[in-house]
Tab-separated table of C-alpha atoms in Angstrom:
chain	number	residue	atom	x	y	z
A	1	MET	CA	86.387	118.550	-72.781
A	2	THR	CA	83.064	118.721	-74.270
A	3	LYS	CA	82.603	114.976	-73.971
A	4	LYS	CA	83.447	114.953	-70.296
A	5	SER	CA	81.079	117.772	-69.602
A	6	SER	CA	78.363	116.021	-71.548
A	7	THR	CA	78.942	112.829	-69.698
A	8	ALA	CA	79.079	114.577	-66.363
A	9	ALA	CA	75.877	116.472	-66.962
A	10	PRO	CA	73.751	113.408	-67.280
A	11	SER	CA	75.204	112.014	-64.144
A	12	ALA	CA	74.418	115.184	-62.316
A	13	LEU	CA	70.978	115.226	-63.866
A	14	GLY	CA	70.527	111.601	-62.894
A	15	GLU	CA	71.490	112.339	-59.350
A	16	GLN	CA	69.038	115.204	-59.268
A	17	THR	CA	66.161	113.150	-60.700
A	18	SER	CA	66.833	110.294	-58.317
A	19	HIS	CA	66.731	112.724	-55.471
A	20	GLU	CA	63.411	114.118	-56.675
A	21	GLU	CA	61.957	110.641	-57.091
A	22	SER	CA	62.915	109.870	-53.528
A	23	LEU	CA	61.046	112.955	-52.402
A	24	ASN	CA	57.985	112.385	-54.663
A	25	PRO	CA	56.590	108.816	-54.916
A	26	PRO	CA	56.378	107.400	-58.410
A	27	ALA	CA	53.061	107.400	-60.213
A	28	ILE	CA	51.288	104.034	-60.307
A	29	ASP	CA	49.424	102.773	-63.342
A	30	THR	CA	45.953	102.088	-62.018
A	31	SER	CA	44.875	100.007	-64.985
A	32	GLN	CA	47.740	97.574	-64.605
A	33	ALA	CA	47.317	97.501	-60.828
A	34	ASN	CA	43.606	96.772	-61.005
A	35	ALA	CA	44.165	94.122	-63.622
A	36	SER	CA	46.796	92.343	-61.608
A	37	GLN	CA	45.054	92.724	-58.221
A	38	PRO	CA	42.525	89.826	-58.470
A	39	ASP	CA	45.220	87.411	-59.553
A	40	ASP	CA	47.364	88.461	-56.645
A	41	MET	CA	44.464	88.195	-54.162
A	42	THR	CA	43.341	84.782	-55.355
A	43	SER	CA	46.818	83.505	-55.241
A	44	GLU	CA	47.443	84.921	-51.788
A	45	ALA	CA	43.883	84.251	-50.192
A	46	PRO	CA	43.678	81.123	-47.913
A	47	LEU	CA	41.487	78.171	-49.008
A	48	ASP	CA	38.100	77.504	-47.238
A	49	PRO	CA	38.577	74.426	-45.008
A	50	PHE	CA	34.796	73.561	-45.196
A	51	ALA	CA	34.519	73.777	-48.974
A	52	SER	CA	35.227	70.083	-49.501
A	53	LEU	CA	32.823	69.120	-46.693
A	54	LYS	CA	30.035	71.234	-48.192
A	55	ALA	CA	30.596	69.720	-51.594
A	56	MET	CA	30.422	66.208	-50.146
A	57	ILE	CA	27.157	66.968	-48.259
A	58	GLU	CA	25.555	68.411	-51.372
A	59	ALA	CA	26.539	65.339	-53.360
A	60	GLN	CA	25.031	63.022	-50.727
A	61	TYR	CA	21.835	65.104	-50.622
A	62	GLU	CA	21.434	64.817	-54.379
A	63	GLU	CA	21.989	61.077	-54.164
A	64	ILE	CA	19.341	60.701	-51.417
A	65	LYS	CA	16.899	62.779	-53.431
A	66	LEU	CA	17.463	60.572	-56.462
A	67	LEU	CA	16.899	57.380	-54.447
A	68	ARG	CA	13.718	58.815	-52.929
A	69	ASN	CA	12.282	59.610	-56.333
A	70	GLN	CA	13.119	56.119	-57.532
A	71	SER	CA	11.338	54.527	-54.540
A	72	LEU	CA	8.248	56.675	-55.104
A	73	GLU	CA	8.109	55.634	-58.730
A	74	ALA	CA	8.464	51.986	-57.738
A	75	ASN	CA	5.675	52.208	-55.116
A	76	LYS	CA	3.274	53.671	-57.651
A	77	ASN	CA	3.474	50.514	-59.739
A	78	GLN	CA	2.848	48.155	-56.781
A	79	PRO	CA	-0.569	47.375	-55.189
A	80	PRO	CA	-1.307	48.812	-51.724
A	81	ARG	CA	-0.291	46.553	-48.850
A	82	SER	CA	-1.634	46.440	-45.332
A	83	THR	CA	0.684	48.132	-42.875
A	84	GLU	CA	1.154	47.803	-39.148
A	85	SER	CA	-0.867	50.957	-38.521
A	86	GLU	CA	-3.840	49.392	-40.282
A	87	ALA	CA	-3.465	46.244	-38.211
A	88	LYS	CA	-3.689	48.367	-35.063
A	89	ASP	CA	-6.726	50.250	-36.315
A	90	PRO	CA	-8.932	51.328	-33.375
A	91	LEU	CA	-11.999	50.342	-35.384
A	92	ARG	CA	-11.190	46.726	-34.590
A	93	LYS	CA	-12.329	47.297	-31.013
A	94	VAL	CA	-15.818	46.202	-32.060
A	95	LYS	CA	-16.374	42.925	-30.210
A	96	PHE	CA	-19.074	40.286	-30.609
A	97	ASN	CA	-19.738	38.043	-27.606
A	98	GLY	CA	-22.786	36.201	-28.921
A	99	LYS	CA	-25.384	38.918	-28.228
A	100	HIS	CA	-26.877	41.642	-30.433
A	101	PHE	CA	-25.568	40.240	-33.692
A	102	SER	CA	-27.509	42.761	-35.781
A	103	SER	CA	-25.659	45.697	-34.215
A	104	PHE	CA	-22.319	43.935	-34.601
A	105	LYS	CA	-23.076	43.158	-38.233
A	106	ILE	CA	-23.651	46.817	-39.116
A	107	LYS	CA	-20.513	48.000	-37.305
A	108	PHE	CA	-18.334	45.276	-38.781
A	109	GLN	CA	-19.687	45.948	-42.267
A	110	ASN	CA	-18.727	49.619	-41.985
A	111	ILE	CA	-15.220	48.660	-40.878
A	112	CYS	CA	-14.768	46.256	-43.790
A	113	GLN	CA	-16.105	48.757	-46.315
A	114	LEU	CA	-13.627	51.306	-45.005
A	115	ARG	CA	-10.772	48.866	-45.807
A	116	HIS	CA	-12.368	47.624	-49.070
A	117	ILE	CA	-12.617	44.028	-47.834
A	118	TRP	CA	-16.392	43.608	-47.410
A	119	GLU	CA	-16.666	41.724	-50.721
A	120	ILE	CA	-13.975	39.341	-49.470
A	121	VAL	CA	-15.981	38.671	-46.293
A	122	GLN	CA	-19.192	38.076	-48.218
A	123	GLY	CA	-17.408	35.849	-50.738
A	124	THR	CA	-18.461	37.863	-53.791
A	125	GLU	CA	-14.894	38.785	-54.809
A	126	SER	CA	-12.487	36.152	-56.084
A	127	LEU	CA	-9.075	36.085	-57.728
A	128	PRO	CA	-9.171	36.217	-61.554
A	129	ILE	CA	-7.840	33.229	-63.462
A	130	ASN	CA	-5.199	35.137	-65.413
A	131	ALA	CA	-4.240	37.421	-62.539
A	132	SER	CA	-0.869	39.124	-62.496
A	133	ASP	CA	1.579	38.975	-59.643
A	134	SER	CA	0.498	42.368	-58.334
A	135	GLN	CA	-3.188	41.363	-58.413
A	136	THR	CA	-2.428	38.115	-56.628
A	137	LEU	CA	-0.456	39.946	-53.961
A	138	GLU	CA	-3.235	42.480	-53.495
A	139	PHE	CA	-5.911	39.773	-53.191
A	140	ARG	CA	-3.874	37.841	-50.616
A	141	ASP	CA	-3.411	40.981	-48.548
A	142	LYS	CA	-7.166	41.590	-48.577
A	143	VAL	CA	-7.901	38.012	-47.527
A	144	ASN	CA	-5.397	38.134	-44.665
A	145	LEU	CA	-6.692	41.509	-43.517
A	146	ALA	CA	-10.315	40.314	-43.594
A	147	LYS	CA	-9.421	37.162	-41.669
A	148	SER	CA	-7.514	39.176	-39.072
A	149	TYR	CA	-10.351	41.676	-38.645
A	150	LEU	CA	-12.946	38.938	-38.308
A	151	GLN	CA	-11.025	36.802	-35.832
A	152	THR	CA	-9.989	39.666	-33.575
A	153	SER	CA	-13.552	41.034	-33.476
A	154	LEU	CA	-14.914	37.887	-31.801
A	155	SER	CA	-14.747	36.749	-28.214
A	156	ASN	CA	-13.005	33.506	-27.287
A	157	GLU	CA	-16.280	31.583	-27.035
A	158	VAL	CA	-17.480	32.690	-30.476
A	159	PHE	CA	-14.028	32.225	-32.028
A	160	LYS	CA	-14.127	28.502	-31.215
A	161	MET	CA	-17.108	28.206	-33.556
A	162	ILE	CA	-15.218	29.472	-36.637
A	163	ARG	CA	-11.786	28.145	-35.764
A	164	GLU	CA	-11.911	25.335	-38.326
A	165	ASP	CA	-12.980	27.607	-41.209
A	166	GLU	CA	-10.253	28.640	-43.627
A	167	THR	CA	-11.581	31.612	-45.593
A	168	PRO	CA	-13.273	34.761	-44.281
A	169	ALA	CA	-16.383	33.936	-46.317
A	170	GLU	CA	-16.766	30.577	-44.555
A	171	MET	CA	-16.338	32.223	-41.154
A	172	TRP	CA	-18.982	34.827	-41.941
A	173	LYS	CA	-21.453	32.207	-43.193
A	174	THR	CA	-20.996	30.261	-39.959
A	175	LEU	CA	-21.842	33.339	-37.901
A	176	ILE	CA	-24.873	34.099	-40.063
A	177	ALA	CA	-26.166	30.548	-39.755
A	178	ASN	CA	-25.851	30.479	-35.959
A	179	TYR	CA	-26.778	33.990	-34.870
A	180	GLU	CA	-28.871	35.577	-37.606
A	181	THR	CA	-31.688	33.070	-37.301
A	182	LYS	CA	-35.166	33.837	-38.558
A	183	GLU	CA	-37.013	31.477	-36.293
A	184	TRP	CA	-40.482	32.293	-35.121
A	185	SER	CA	-39.580	32.031	-31.416
A	186	ASN	CA	-36.851	34.669	-31.674
A	187	THR	CA	-39.233	37.022	-33.453
A	188	ILE	CA	-41.806	36.606	-30.684
A	189	TYR	CA	-39.138	37.268	-28.052
A	190	VAL	CA	-38.035	40.528	-29.680
A	191	LEU	CA	-41.668	41.612	-30.167
A	192	ARG	CA	-42.353	41.003	-26.488
A	193	ARG	CA	-39.312	43.063	-25.587
A	194	LEU	CA	-40.579	45.859	-27.829
A	195	CYS	CA	-43.992	45.812	-26.141
A	196	GLN	CA	-42.397	46.067	-22.693
A	197	LEU	CA	-40.505	49.255	-23.483
A	198	ARG	CA	-41.797	52.169	-21.383
A	199	TYR	CA	-40.524	55.675	-20.939
A	200	GLU	CA	-39.696	56.522	-17.342
A	201	PRO	CA	-40.269	60.192	-16.454
A	202	ARG	CA	-37.232	62.311	-15.645
A	203	THR	CA	-34.932	60.081	-17.688
A	204	ASP	CA	-33.026	60.818	-20.871
A	205	MET	CA	-35.492	60.950	-23.751
A	206	LEU	CA	-32.845	60.392	-26.422
A	207	LYS	CA	-31.724	57.100	-24.850
A	208	HIS	CA	-35.317	55.892	-24.763
A	209	ILE	CA	-35.908	56.871	-28.382
A	210	THR	CA	-32.844	54.949	-29.571
A	211	LYS	CA	-34.029	51.764	-27.839
A	212	VAL	CA	-37.169	51.520	-29.972
A	213	PRO	CA	-35.514	51.789	-33.441
A	214	SER	CA	-32.720	49.428	-32.399
A	215	THR	CA	-35.253	46.785	-31.352
A	216	ILE	CA	-37.208	47.309	-34.567
A	217	ARG	CA	-33.979	46.937	-36.530
A	218	GLU	CA	-33.481	43.510	-34.968
A	219	LEU	CA	-36.935	42.548	-36.203
A	220	ASN	CA	-36.066	43.776	-39.686
A	221	ASP	CA	-32.947	41.613	-39.670
A	222	MET	CA	-35.101	38.624	-38.768
A	223	GLY	CA	-37.408	39.254	-41.708
A	224	LYS	CA	-40.142	41.142	-39.851
A	225	THR	CA	-40.603	44.317	-41.895
A	226	ILE	CA	-41.704	47.404	-39.932
A	227	THR	CA	-42.221	50.696	-41.741
A	228	GLU	CA	-41.216	54.149	-40.574
A	229	GLN	CA	-44.803	55.066	-39.713
A	230	GLU	CA	-45.108	51.973	-37.539
A	231	THR	CA	-41.867	52.947	-35.801
A	232	VAL	CA	-43.394	56.350	-34.996
A	233	GLU	CA	-46.461	54.630	-33.569
A	234	TRP	CA	-44.354	52.293	-31.430
A	235	ILE	CA	-42.463	55.253	-29.956
A	236	LEU	CA	-45.746	56.989	-29.089
A	237	ILE	CA	-47.063	53.790	-27.485
A	238	THR	CA	-44.113	53.684	-25.081
A	239	LEU	CA	-44.938	57.162	-23.705
A	240	PRO	CA	-46.978	57.338	-20.442
A	241	ASP	CA	-50.689	58.112	-20.811
A	242	SER	CA	-51.575	58.712	-17.150
A	243	GLY	CA	-50.255	60.637	-14.191
A	244	SER	CA	-48.801	64.112	-14.033
A	245	ASP	CA	-46.155	63.287	-16.648
A	246	ASN	CA	-48.518	61.963	-19.330
A	247	PHE	CA	-48.062	62.805	-23.013
A	248	ASN	CA	-51.733	62.886	-24.028
A	249	ALA	CA	-51.688	66.582	-24.890
A	250	PHE	CA	-48.462	66.122	-26.827
A	251	ILE	CA	-49.900	63.256	-28.902
A	252	ASN	CA	-53.084	65.204	-29.632
A	253	HIS	CA	-51.024	68.189	-30.733
A	254	LEU	CA	-49.267	66.170	-33.465
A	255	LYS	CA	-52.505	65.548	-35.408
A	256	PRO	CA	-51.284	63.427	-38.325
A	257	THR	CA	-53.413	63.530	-41.464
A	258	PRO	CA	-53.716	61.065	-44.367
A	259	GLN	CA	-52.012	63.590	-46.619
A	260	GLN	CA	-49.214	64.383	-44.172
A	261	GLU	CA	-47.822	61.715	-41.874
A	262	VAL	CA	-45.517	62.294	-38.930
A	263	LYS	CA	-41.925	61.504	-39.888
A	264	LEU	CA	-39.503	59.832	-37.505
A	265	LYS	CA	-37.096	62.792	-37.503
A	266	THR	CA	-39.967	65.197	-36.810
A	267	LEU	CA	-41.147	63.086	-33.875
A	268	ILE	CA	-37.659	62.851	-32.361
A	269	SER	CA	-37.180	66.623	-32.605
A	270	ALA	CA	-40.607	67.277	-31.058
A	271	LEU	CA	-39.942	64.872	-28.168
A	272	LEU	CA	-36.586	66.473	-27.392
A	273	ASN	CA	-38.200	69.926	-27.380
A	274	GLU	CA	-40.978	68.662	-25.106
A	275	GLU	CA	-38.397	67.235	-22.706
A	276	GLU	CA	-36.603	70.573	-22.561
A	277	LYS	CA	-39.852	72.467	-21.905
A	278	ARG	CA	-40.867	70.132	-19.101
A	279	GLY	CA	-37.477	70.415	-17.497
A	280	GLU	CA	-37.669	74.204	-17.629
A	281	ARG	CA	-41.138	74.207	-16.045
A	282	ALA	CA	-39.929	71.891	-13.275
A	283	ARG	CA	-37.000	74.203	-12.528
A	284	MET	CA	-39.334	77.209	-12.372
A	285	ARG	CA	-41.647	75.412	-9.934
A	286	ARG	CA	-38.733	74.528	-7.672
A	287	THR	CA	-37.546	78.137	-7.734
A	288	ASP	CA	-41.006	79.498	-6.869
A	289	ARG	CA	-41.413	77.003	-4.038
A	290	GLN	CA	-38.065	78.003	-2.596
A	291	LYS	CA	-38.992	81.695	-2.703
A	292	THR	CA	-42.306	80.983	-0.948
A	293	MET	CA	-40.544	79.112	1.833
A	294	ASP	CA	-38.028	81.919	2.261
A	295	PHE	CA	-40.644	84.682	2.618
A	296	LYS	CA	-43.108	82.693	4.731
A	297	ARG	CA	-43.373	83.948	8.376
A	298	HIS	CA	-43.582	81.377	11.098
A	299	LYS	CA	-46.352	82.487	13.498
A	300	THR	CA	-45.382	80.280	16.424
A	301	ASP	CA	-41.760	81.305	16.653
A	302	ALA	CA	-42.178	84.969	17.651
A	303	PRO	CA	-44.710	84.563	20.545
A	304	THR	CA	-42.834	81.614	21.963
A	305	ASN	CA	-39.542	83.452	21.945
A	306	ALA	CA	-41.165	86.561	23.481
A	307	THR	CA	-42.744	84.501	26.289
A	308	HIS	CA	-39.422	82.913	27.123
A	309	GLU	CA	-37.759	86.316	27.260
A	310	ILE	CA	-40.482	87.753	29.549
A	311	ASN	CA	-40.243	84.824	31.946
A	312	ALA	CA	-36.485	85.170	32.085
A	313	ILE	CA	-36.728	88.889	32.876
A	314	GLN	CA	-39.307	88.291	35.617
A	315	ALA	CA	-37.185	85.601	37.179
A	316	ARG	CA	-34.220	87.951	37.327
A	317	THR	CA	-36.151	90.954	38.706
A	318	GLN	CA	-38.473	89.326	41.287
A	319	PRO	CA	-37.031	88.652	44.781
A	320	LYS	CA	-36.513	85.094	45.781
A	321	ARG	CA	-39.190	83.590	48.000
A	322	SER	CA	-38.274	82.286	51.405
A	323	THR	CA	-38.417	78.542	51.817
A	324	SER	CA	-38.190	78.577	55.634
A	325	LEU	CA	-40.646	76.416	57.635
A	326	ASP	CA	-41.551	79.408	59.800
A	327	ASP	CA	-43.548	80.848	56.936
A	328	LYS	CA	-45.530	77.645	56.354
A	329	TRP	CA	-49.060	77.030	57.683
A	330	CYS	CA	-50.016	73.782	59.357
A	331	PHE	CA	-53.156	72.306	57.797
A	332	ILE	CA	-54.165	70.737	61.145
A	333	CYS	CA	-53.793	73.498	63.682
A	334	ARG	CA	-53.908	76.328	61.122
A	335	LYS	CA	-50.902	78.006	62.719
A	336	ARG	CA	-47.428	78.935	61.594
A	337	GLY	CA	-44.685	77.006	63.128
A	338	ASN	CA	-41.665	74.858	62.693
A	339	HIS	CA	-43.259	71.441	63.176
A	340	ILE	CA	-44.236	68.450	61.099
A	341	ALA	CA	-47.843	67.414	60.617
A	342	GLN	CA	-47.092	63.810	61.533
A	343	ASP	CA	-45.943	64.944	65.007
A	344	HIS	CA	-49.211	66.748	65.694
A	345	PRO	CA	-51.465	64.955	68.213
A	346	ASP	CA	-54.535	65.369	65.987
A	347	PHE	CA	-52.794	64.023	62.854
A	348	ASP	CA	-55.013	61.711	60.838
A	349	PRO	CA	-53.123	59.605	58.339
A	350	ASN	CA	-56.369	59.047	56.344
A	351	HIS	CA	-57.099	62.759	56.089
A	352	GLY	CA	-58.139	63.751	52.604
A	353	LYS	CA	-58.684	60.216	51.387
A	354	SER	CA	-62.111	59.197	50.194
A	355	ALA	CA	-63.819	56.304	51.882
A	356	GLN	CA	-63.532	53.046	50.046
A	357	ARG	CA	-66.809	51.820	48.661
A	358	PRO	CA	-67.772	48.196	49.282
A	359	ARG	CA	-67.840	46.033	46.194
C-alpha cells in the first residue's frame, strides 16, 4: 500500500509540475543562448552574391597597380624619347622664307635649346665611341628631332637648298653660308635702311622703337658692332626735329653727361611716357574746341529768322492788292482806264530809249 501511494504521488506531482510549466514558460540560460546565437545566425544568414565579384575586382586592381609600378621603374632606366606631342609643338610654326635670317636664327635657337638639340644643330655634340645602347638611342632621337625641326621650319624654296644634306649640322652650315653673309654690300644696304627710319607722328611709338634695335641687330650679325649708346643715338636721330610734333625739347631734357649716359631702357620708358602725355594733351585740346563750338552764338541766325517771321506775319495780315487794269495809270494819257498803251494813238514805240550815237 505504501509503495502504491509512493508511486502515485510522484505521478500526481509530475502532473502538477507539468501543468505549472505549461502556465509559466521555462527559464532560458542566457549564457548558452548568447554563445550559440552567432553560430546559428552565421549558419542561417544568406551569402552575399557580390562578394566573389568584389574579391575579383580587388585582385585585378592590385595586379594593375603592380604592372604600373613595374612600367614606371622600367621607364626610369630608359633615355627620354620624342613623343608625338613634341612633334606637334606649336613652336615649330617659326618659318624662314629667305628673308630676315637673323630673326629666324634667334627664334630657332631658342626652340632648339628648349628641346636640348642646339648642340646637335651646331655640330658640337657627337656620339661617344663606347656609347651604350641607351646613349645611342638618345642621340638618334635628338638627331631625328633636330632634322625634323629644321626641315619643317623652312619654306619649300629654302628647303630645296638643304635637301641633299644628311645631318642637321650640314643643313645649318648651308643656311649660314648662304644667308648670313658678311659682305660689304649687304652691310651698306642695312645701314641705308637704318638711316631712312623716321618716326611718323600719331603712330605707335613702341613699334617704331623696336624697328631700330632689330635693324641694328642685323648689323651686329653681319659683323658691324654697334654699342648700346650708339643705339640710343640712332633712336633719337629718327625722331622729328621740326614742326609741331618735334622732339627738340624732349632731347634737351635728357641731358646726358660723361659720368651718366642715357641707357636704352631709360630712353624707351621716357619715349613711351612722352607719347602718353602728348596724346592726353591732344585729347584735351579736342575737348576744349568742342566746348567752344557748342557755346558759340551764331549772330546771323537770329536776325535772319526774325526777319522771315516778320515778313510772314505782314503777308498774312495785310489785305491783298487789286490787280485789276482799272486801277492802273496809262503813261501816255496819264489816265486810268482799261486799255493797252500800244492801242493809244500817241504811242511811241521808241519812248524811253536813248538815241543811238553815231560811231
